[in-house]
Short mmCIF file of C-alpha atoms and ligand atoms in Angstrom, two decimals:
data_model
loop_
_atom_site.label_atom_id
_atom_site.label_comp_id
_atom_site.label_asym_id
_atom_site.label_seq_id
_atom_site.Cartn_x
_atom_site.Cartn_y
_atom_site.Cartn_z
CA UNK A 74 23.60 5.46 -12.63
CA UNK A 75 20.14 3.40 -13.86
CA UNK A 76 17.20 4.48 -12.58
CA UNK A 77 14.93 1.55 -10.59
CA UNK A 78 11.20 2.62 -9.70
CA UNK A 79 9.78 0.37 -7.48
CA UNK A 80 5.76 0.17 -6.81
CA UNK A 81 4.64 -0.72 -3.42
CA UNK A 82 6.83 -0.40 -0.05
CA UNK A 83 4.64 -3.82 1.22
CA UNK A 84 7.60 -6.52 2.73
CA UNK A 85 8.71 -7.04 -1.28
CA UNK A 86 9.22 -3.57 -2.08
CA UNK A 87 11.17 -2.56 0.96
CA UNK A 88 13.36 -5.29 0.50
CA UNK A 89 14.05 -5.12 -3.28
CA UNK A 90 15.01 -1.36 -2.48
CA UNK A 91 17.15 -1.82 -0.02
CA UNK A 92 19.13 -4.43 -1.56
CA UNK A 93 19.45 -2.06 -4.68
CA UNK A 94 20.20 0.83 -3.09
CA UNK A 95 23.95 0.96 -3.55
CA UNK A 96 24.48 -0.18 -7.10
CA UNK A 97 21.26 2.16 -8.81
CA UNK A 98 18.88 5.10 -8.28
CA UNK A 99 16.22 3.85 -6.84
CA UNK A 100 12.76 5.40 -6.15
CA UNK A 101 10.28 3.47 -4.06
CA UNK A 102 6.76 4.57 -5.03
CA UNK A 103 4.04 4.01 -2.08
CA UNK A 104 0.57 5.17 -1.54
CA UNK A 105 1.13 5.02 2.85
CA UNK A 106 3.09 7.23 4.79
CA UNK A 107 3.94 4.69 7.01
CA UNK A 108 5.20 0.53 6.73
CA UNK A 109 2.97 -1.49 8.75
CA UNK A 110 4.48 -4.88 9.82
CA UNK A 111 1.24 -6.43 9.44
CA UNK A 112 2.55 -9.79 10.53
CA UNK A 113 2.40 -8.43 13.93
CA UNK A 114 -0.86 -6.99 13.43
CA UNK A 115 -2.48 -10.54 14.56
CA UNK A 116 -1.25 -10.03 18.08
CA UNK A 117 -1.70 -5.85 18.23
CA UNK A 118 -5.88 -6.64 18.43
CA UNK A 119 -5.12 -8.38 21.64
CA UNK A 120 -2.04 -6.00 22.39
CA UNK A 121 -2.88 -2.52 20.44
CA UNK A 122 0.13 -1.46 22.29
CA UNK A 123 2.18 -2.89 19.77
CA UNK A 124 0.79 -0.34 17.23
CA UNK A 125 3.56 2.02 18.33
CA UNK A 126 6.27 -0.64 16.89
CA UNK A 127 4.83 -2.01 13.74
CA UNK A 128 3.97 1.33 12.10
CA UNK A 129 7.21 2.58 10.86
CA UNK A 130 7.97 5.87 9.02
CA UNK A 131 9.77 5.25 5.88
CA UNK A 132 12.24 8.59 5.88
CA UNK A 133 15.42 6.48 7.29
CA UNK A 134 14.80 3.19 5.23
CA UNK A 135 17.13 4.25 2.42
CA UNK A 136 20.91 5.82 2.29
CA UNK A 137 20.74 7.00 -1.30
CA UNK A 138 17.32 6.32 -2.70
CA UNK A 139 13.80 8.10 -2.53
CA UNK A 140 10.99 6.88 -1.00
CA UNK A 141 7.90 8.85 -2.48
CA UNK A 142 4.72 9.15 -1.43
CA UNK A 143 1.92 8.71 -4.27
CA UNK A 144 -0.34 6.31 -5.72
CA UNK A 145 0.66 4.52 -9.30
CA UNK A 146 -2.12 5.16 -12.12
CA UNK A 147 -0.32 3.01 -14.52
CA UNK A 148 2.86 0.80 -15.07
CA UNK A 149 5.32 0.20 -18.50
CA UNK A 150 8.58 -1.01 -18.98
CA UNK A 151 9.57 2.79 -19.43
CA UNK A 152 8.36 3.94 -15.98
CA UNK A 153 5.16 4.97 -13.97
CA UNK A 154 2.61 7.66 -13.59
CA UNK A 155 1.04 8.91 -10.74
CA UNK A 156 -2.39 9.28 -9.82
CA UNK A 157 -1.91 13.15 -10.07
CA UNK A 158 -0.51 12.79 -13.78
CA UNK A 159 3.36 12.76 -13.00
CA UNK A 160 5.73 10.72 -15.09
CA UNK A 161 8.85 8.85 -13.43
CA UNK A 162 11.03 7.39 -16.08
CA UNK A 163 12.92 3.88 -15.40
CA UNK A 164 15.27 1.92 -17.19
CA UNK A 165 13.48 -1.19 -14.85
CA UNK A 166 10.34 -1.00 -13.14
CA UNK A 167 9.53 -3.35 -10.16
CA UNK A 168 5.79 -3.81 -9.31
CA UNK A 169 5.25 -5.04 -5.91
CA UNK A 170 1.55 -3.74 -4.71
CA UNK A 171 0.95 -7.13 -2.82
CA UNK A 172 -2.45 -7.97 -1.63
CA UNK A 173 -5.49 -6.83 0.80
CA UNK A 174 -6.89 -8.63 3.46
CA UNK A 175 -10.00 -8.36 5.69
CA UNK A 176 -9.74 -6.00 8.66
CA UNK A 177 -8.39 -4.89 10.67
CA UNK A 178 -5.14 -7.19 10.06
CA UNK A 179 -4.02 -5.03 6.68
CA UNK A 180 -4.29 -0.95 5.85
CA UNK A 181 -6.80 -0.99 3.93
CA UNK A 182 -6.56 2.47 1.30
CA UNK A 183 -3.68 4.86 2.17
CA UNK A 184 -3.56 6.04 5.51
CA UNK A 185 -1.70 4.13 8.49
CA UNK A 186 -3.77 6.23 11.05
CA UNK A 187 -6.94 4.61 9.70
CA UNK A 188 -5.40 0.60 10.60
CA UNK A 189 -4.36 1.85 13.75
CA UNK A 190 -8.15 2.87 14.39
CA UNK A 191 -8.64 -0.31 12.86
CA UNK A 192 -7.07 -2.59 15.59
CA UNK A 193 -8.14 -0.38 18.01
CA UNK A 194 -11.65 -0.53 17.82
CA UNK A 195 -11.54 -4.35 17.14
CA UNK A 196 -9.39 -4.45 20.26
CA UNK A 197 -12.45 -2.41 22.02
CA UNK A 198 -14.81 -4.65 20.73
CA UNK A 199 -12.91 -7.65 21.23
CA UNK A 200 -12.87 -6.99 24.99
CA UNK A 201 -16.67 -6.66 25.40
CA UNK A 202 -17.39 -10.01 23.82
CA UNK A 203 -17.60 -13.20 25.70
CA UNK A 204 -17.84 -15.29 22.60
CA UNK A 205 -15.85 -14.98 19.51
CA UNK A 206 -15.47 -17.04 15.68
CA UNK A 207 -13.29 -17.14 13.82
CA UNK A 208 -14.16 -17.91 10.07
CA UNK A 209 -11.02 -19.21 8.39
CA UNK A 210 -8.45 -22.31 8.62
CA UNK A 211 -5.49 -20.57 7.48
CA UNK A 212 -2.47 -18.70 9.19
CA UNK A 213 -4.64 -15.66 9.87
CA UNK A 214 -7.54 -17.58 11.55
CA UNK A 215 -5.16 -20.05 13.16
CA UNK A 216 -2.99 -17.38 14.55
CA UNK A 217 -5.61 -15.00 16.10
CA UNK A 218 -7.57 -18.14 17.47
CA UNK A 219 -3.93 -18.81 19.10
CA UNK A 220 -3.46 -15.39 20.48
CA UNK A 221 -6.87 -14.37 21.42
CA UNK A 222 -7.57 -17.46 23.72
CA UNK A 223 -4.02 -16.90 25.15
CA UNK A 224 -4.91 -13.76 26.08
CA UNK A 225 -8.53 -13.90 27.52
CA UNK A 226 -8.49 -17.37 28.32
CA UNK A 227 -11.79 -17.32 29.52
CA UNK A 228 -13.28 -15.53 26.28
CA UNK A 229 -14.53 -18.93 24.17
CA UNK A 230 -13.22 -19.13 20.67
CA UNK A 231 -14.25 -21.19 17.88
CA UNK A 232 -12.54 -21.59 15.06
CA UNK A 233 -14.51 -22.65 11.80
CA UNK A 234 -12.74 -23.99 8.71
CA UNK A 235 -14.44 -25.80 5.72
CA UNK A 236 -11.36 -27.86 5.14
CA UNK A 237 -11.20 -30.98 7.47
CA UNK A 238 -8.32 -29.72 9.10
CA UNK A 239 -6.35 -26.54 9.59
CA UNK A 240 -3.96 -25.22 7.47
CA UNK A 241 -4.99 -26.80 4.02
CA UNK A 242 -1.60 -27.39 2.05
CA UNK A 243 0.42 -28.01 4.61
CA UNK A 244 1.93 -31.72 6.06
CA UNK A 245 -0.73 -32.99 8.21
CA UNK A 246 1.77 -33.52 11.64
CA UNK A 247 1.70 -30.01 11.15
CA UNK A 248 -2.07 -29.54 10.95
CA UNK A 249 -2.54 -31.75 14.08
CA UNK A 250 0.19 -29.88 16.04
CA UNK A 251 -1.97 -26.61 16.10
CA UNK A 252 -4.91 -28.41 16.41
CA UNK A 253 -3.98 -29.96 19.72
CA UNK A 254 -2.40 -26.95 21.05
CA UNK A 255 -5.75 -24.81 20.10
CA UNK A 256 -7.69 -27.66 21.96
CA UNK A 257 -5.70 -27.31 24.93
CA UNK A 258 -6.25 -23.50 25.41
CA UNK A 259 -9.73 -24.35 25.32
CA UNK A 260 -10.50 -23.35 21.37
CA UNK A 261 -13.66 -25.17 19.83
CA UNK A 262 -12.56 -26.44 16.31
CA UNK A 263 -15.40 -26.77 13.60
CA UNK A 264 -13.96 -28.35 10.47
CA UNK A 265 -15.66 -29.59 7.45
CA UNK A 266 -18.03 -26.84 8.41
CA UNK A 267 -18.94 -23.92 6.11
CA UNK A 268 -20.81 -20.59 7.37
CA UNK A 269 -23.26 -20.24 4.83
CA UNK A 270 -24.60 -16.72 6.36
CA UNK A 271 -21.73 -14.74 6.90
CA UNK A 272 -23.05 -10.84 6.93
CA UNK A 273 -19.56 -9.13 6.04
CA UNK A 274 -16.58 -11.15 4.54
CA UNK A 275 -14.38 -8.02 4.96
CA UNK A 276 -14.72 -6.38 8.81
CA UNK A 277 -15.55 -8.13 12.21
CA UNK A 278 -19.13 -7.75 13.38
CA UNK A 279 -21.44 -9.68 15.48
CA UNK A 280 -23.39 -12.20 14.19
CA UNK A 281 -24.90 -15.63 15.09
CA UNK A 282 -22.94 -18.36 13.19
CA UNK A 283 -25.12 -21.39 12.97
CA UNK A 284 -28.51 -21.86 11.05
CA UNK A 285 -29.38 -24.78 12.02
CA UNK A 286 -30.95 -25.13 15.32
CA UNK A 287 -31.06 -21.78 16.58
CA UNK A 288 -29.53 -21.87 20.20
CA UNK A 289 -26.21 -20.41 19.18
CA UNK A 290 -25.22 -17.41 21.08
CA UNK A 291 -23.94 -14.19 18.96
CA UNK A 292 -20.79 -14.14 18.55
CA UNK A 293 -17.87 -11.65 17.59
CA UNK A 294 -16.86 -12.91 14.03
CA UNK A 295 -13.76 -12.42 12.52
CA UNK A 296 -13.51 -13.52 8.77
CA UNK A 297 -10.18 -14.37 7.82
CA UNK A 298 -10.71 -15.93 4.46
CA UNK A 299 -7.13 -15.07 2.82
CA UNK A 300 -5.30 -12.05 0.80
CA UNK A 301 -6.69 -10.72 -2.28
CA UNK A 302 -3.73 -9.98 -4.74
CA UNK A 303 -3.98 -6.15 -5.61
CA UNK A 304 -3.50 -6.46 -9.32
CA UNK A 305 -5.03 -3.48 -11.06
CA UNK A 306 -1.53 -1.91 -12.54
CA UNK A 307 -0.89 -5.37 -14.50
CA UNK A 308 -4.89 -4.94 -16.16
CA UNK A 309 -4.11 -2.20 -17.57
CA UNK A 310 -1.09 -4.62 -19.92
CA UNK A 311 -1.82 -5.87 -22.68
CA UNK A 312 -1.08 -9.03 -22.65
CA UNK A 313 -1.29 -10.23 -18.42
CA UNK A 314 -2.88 -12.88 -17.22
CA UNK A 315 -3.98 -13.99 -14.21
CA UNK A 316 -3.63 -17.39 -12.61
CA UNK A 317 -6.62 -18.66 -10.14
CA UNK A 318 -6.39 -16.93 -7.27
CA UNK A 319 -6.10 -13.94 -9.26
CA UNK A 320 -1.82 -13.41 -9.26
CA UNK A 321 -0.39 -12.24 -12.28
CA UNK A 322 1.26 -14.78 -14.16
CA UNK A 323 4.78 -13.74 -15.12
CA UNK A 324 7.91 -16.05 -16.82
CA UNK A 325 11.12 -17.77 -15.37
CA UNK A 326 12.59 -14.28 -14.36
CA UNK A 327 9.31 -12.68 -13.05
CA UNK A 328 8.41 -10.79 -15.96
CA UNK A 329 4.51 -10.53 -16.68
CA UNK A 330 3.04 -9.95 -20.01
CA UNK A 331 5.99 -10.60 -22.20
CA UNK A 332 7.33 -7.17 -21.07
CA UNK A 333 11.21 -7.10 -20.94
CA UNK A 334 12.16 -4.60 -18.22
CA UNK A 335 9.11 -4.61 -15.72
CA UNK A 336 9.10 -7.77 -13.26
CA UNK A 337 7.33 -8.56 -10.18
CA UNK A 338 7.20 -10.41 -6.58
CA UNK A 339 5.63 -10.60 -3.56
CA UNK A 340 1.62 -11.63 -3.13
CA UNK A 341 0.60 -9.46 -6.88
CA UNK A 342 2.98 -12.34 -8.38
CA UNK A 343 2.49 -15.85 -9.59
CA UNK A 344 5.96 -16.94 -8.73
CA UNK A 345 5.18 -20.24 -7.52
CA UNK A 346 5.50 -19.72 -3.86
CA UNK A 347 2.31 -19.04 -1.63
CA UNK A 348 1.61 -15.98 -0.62
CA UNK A 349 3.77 -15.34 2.32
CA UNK A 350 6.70 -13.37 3.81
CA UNK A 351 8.86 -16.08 3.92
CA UNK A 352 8.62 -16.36 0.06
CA UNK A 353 9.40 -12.82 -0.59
CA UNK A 354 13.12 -13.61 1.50
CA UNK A 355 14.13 -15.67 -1.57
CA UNK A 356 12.42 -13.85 -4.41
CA UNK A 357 13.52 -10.30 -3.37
CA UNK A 358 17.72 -11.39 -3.36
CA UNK A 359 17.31 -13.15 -6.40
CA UNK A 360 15.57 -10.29 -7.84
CA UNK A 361 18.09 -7.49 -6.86
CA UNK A 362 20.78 -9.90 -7.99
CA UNK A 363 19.24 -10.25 -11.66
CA UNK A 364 18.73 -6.63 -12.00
CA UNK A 365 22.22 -5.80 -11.07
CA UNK A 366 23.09 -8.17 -13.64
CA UNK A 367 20.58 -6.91 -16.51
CA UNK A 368 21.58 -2.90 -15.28
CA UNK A 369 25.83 -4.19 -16.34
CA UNK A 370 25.05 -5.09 -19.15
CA UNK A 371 24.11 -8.74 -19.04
CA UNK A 372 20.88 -10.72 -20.71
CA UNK A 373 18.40 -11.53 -18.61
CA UNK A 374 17.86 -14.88 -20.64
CA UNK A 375 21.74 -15.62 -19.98
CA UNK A 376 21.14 -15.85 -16.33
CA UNK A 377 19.51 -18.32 -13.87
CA UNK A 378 15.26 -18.05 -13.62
CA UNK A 379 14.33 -17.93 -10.28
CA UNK A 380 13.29 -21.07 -8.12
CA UNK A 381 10.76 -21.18 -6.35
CA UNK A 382 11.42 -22.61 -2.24
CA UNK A 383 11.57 -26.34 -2.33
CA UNK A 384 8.47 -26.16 -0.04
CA UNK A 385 6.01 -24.30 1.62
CA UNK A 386 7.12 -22.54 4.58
CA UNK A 387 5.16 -20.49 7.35
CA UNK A 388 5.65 -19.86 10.84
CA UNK A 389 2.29 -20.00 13.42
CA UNK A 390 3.05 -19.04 16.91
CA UNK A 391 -0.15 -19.18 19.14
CA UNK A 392 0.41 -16.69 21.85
CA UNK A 393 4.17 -16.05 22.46
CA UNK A 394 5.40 -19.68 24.31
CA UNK A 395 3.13 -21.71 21.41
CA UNK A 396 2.93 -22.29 17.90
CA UNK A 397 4.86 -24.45 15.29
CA UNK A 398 6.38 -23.75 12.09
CA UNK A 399 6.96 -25.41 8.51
CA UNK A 400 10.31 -24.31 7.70
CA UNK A 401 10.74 -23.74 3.37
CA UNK A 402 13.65 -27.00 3.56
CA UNK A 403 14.27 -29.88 2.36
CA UNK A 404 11.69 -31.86 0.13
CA UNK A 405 8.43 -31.56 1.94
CA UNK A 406 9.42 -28.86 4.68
CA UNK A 407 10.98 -29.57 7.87
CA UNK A 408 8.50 -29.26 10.91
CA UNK A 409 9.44 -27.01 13.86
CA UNK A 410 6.99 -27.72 17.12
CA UNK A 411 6.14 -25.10 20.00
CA UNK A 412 9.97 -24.31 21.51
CA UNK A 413 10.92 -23.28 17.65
CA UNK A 414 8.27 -21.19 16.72
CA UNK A 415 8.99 -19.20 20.05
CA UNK A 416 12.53 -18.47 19.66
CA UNK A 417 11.99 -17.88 15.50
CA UNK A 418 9.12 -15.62 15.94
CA UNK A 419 6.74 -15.66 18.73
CA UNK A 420 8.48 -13.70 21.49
CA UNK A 421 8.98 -10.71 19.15
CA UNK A 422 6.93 -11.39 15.88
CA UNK A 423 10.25 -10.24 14.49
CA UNK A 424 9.94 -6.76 15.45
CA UNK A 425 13.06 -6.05 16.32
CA UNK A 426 14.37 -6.87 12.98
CA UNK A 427 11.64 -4.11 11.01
CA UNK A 428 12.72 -1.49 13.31
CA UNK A 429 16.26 -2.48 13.14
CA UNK A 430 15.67 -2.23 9.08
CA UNK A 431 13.88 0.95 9.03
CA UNK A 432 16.57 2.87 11.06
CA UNK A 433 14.28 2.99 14.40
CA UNK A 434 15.58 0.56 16.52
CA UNK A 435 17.29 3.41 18.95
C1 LIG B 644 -2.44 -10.51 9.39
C2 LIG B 644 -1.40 -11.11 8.50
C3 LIG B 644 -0.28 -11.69 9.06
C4 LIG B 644 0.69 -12.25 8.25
N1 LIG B 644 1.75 -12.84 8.84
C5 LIG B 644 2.69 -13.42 8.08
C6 LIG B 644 3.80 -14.07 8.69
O1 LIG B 644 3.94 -14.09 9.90
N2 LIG B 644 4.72 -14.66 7.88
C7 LIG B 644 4.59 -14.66 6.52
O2 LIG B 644 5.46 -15.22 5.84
N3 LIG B 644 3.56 -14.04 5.91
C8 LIG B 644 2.61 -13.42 6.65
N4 LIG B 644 1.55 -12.79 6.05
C9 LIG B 644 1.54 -12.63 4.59
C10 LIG B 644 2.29 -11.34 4.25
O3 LIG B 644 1.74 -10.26 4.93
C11 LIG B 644 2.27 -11.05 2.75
O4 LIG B 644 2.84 -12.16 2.08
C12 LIG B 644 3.06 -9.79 2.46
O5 LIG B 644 2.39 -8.67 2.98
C13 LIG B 644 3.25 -9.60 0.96
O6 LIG B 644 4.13 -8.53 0.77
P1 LIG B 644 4.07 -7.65 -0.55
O7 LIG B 644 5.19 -6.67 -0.45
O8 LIG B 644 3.97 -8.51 -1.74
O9 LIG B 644 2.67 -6.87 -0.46
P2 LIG B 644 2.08 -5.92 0.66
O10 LIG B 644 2.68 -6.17 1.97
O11 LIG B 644 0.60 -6.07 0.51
O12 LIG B 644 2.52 -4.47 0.19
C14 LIG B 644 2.06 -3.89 -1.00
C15 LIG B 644 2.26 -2.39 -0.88
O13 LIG B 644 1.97 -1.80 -2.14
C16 LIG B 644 1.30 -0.57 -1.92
N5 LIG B 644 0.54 -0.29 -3.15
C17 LIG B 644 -0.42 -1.06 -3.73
N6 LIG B 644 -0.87 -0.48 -4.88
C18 LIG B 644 -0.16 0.68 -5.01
C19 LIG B 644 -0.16 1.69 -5.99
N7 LIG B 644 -0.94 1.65 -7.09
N8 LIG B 644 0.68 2.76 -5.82
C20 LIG B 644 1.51 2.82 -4.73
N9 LIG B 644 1.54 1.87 -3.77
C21 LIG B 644 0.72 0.81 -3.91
C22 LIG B 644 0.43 -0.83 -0.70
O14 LIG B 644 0.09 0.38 -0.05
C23 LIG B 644 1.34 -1.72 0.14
O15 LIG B 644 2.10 -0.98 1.05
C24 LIG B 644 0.55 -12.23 6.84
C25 LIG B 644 -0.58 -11.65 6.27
C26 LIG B 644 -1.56 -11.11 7.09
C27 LIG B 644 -2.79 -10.48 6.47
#
């Protein structure tokens, strides 16, 4: 039987292993003992109670596979080596180490405990202010404007962007959907506005947001100015490049840096999708279906490169009754309003479906 090492058990990794557990030996590589389901992790700082169902041991995820503990020090074709000097030999190597974001929505470094205190104390802190910013446009800042006013509706929230409206990228019905919905839970928008004097770009702290006339109150601030792609494996290649938002740019069947056998998806990847969940559903079955076909025998150049989705998709519930979705479809998307987004993924931020996937959902 080949032998598949996989590098990061973010939402890629997980996926790519289970769908190649039956058909190869796989061995998931991944510096936390536990998954966190970190698209939950926007409601858990309202909720920490949550924390309890979005960090998920990893010991039942596969039936014949490994799932190792251990940080990557480098990457080849061949296999990977371990921070601690140990070789693991491949005949295809997957990296998938995804991205980092501000916190307290993502682990930051390798220890689940230490996002849990994360949330936690943001919850804490969240609960003592009466005013709270929000420094970011995108799903993050849109989503925890959307939850946090839902929940302490008499808390006020402001939501800065520097785009003139929310959710830069997207169709703009979709833009004013959430817009109107924040406005109606009482959620000051400022857009076309940049914070020139923000004091940490990567925590929540308190801080006064304005410098102009000097009457603003502090305020709790959350940044939430989008993922960095966690990239340092592909520096090491001779070879990788990066595209703008510093991805690593790979070829029609993920490959970066000319390499044959190593591939990758997910956020560390320039695959032509954004940076999302949703993209990693149709990168990670197209993946495992490629390698099965390069591990019998096939060449890669003989099959199909992958495809990007037609069209950006994301799904933005604000609070669990509220949101609205872009769903990946058609030409431009296909919008989804408030009674969508609830059913698809605001009730249960799709919890069910991790634990279900993880073998914890008895
Ligand atoms: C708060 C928040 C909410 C989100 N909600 C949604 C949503 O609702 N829908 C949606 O579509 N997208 C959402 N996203 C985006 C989504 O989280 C990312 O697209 C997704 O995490 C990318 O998955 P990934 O597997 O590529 O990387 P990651 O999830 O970042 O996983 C990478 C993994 O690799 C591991 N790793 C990294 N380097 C090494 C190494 N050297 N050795 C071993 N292990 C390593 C890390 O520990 C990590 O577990 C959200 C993002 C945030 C921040």
């Amino acid at each position: 039987m080949k032998r598949v090492v996989i590098v990061g058990g973010g939402y890629a990794g997980v996926a790519l292993a289970r769908a190649l557990d039956r058909n190869a030996e796989v061995c998931l590589v991944e510096a936390r003992d536990r998954f966190v389901h970190n698209a939950a992790a926007i409601r858990s700082v309202v909720a920490p109670a949550l924390l309890e169902r979005i960090v998920i041991p990893y010991d039942r995820l596969l039936r014949r596979g490994a799932v190792r503990r251990g940080v990557v020090a480098s990457a080849s074709e061949h296999g990977v080596v371990l921070a601690g000097g140990e070789a693991i030999e491949a005949d295809v190597v997957i990296v998938a180490t995804g991205s980092r974001y501000a916190e307290p929505f993502k682990p930051d470094g390798d220890s689940a405990a230490a996002f849990n205190g994360s949330i936690r104390a943001a919850h804490a802190t969240l609960r003592a202010a009466d005013n709270v910013a929000i420094v970011g446009g995108g799903a993050v800042g849109v989503e925890l404007a959307g939850e946090i006013s839902t929940a302490f509706p008499n808390k006020s929230v402001t939501l800065v962007s520097n785009a003139p409206a929310l959710m830069p990228g997207y169709s703009a019905k979709f833009s004013r959907a959430l817009q109107t919905q924040l406005r109606r839970k009482g959620v000051q928008l400022r857009l076309d506005t940049r914070v020139e004097t923000l004091a940490h770009r990567e925590r929540p702290h308190a801080g006064i947001l304005g410098n102009d006339a000097g009457d603003e109150p502090r305020h709790l601030i959350f940044p939430a100015l989008g993922a960095q792609p966690v990239t340092a494996l592909f520096r090491e290649m001779v070879g990788a490049r990066f595209d703008r938002q510093g991805r690593v740019i790979v070829d029609g069947w993920l490959r970066p840096a000319g390499l044959s056998r190593l591939f990758s998806l997910g956020d560390a990847a320039a695959t032509g999708d954004p940076m999302t969940i949703v993209a990693i559903t149709r990168q990670a079955p197209w993946l495992a279906k490629t390698i099965n076909a390069l591990l019998a025998g096939r060449r890669i150049e003989s099959l199909a490169p992958y495809k990007p989705w037609p069209a950006r998709g994301i799904l933005v519930p604000l609070g669990p009754q509220d949101g609205a979705s872009m769903l990946p479809i058609l030409g431009r998307g296909w919008f989804a309003g408030r009674w969508a987004t609830a059913l698809i993924k605001g009730r249960e931020l799709f919890i069910p479906r991790y634990l279900k996937e993880f073998g914890y959902d008895k």
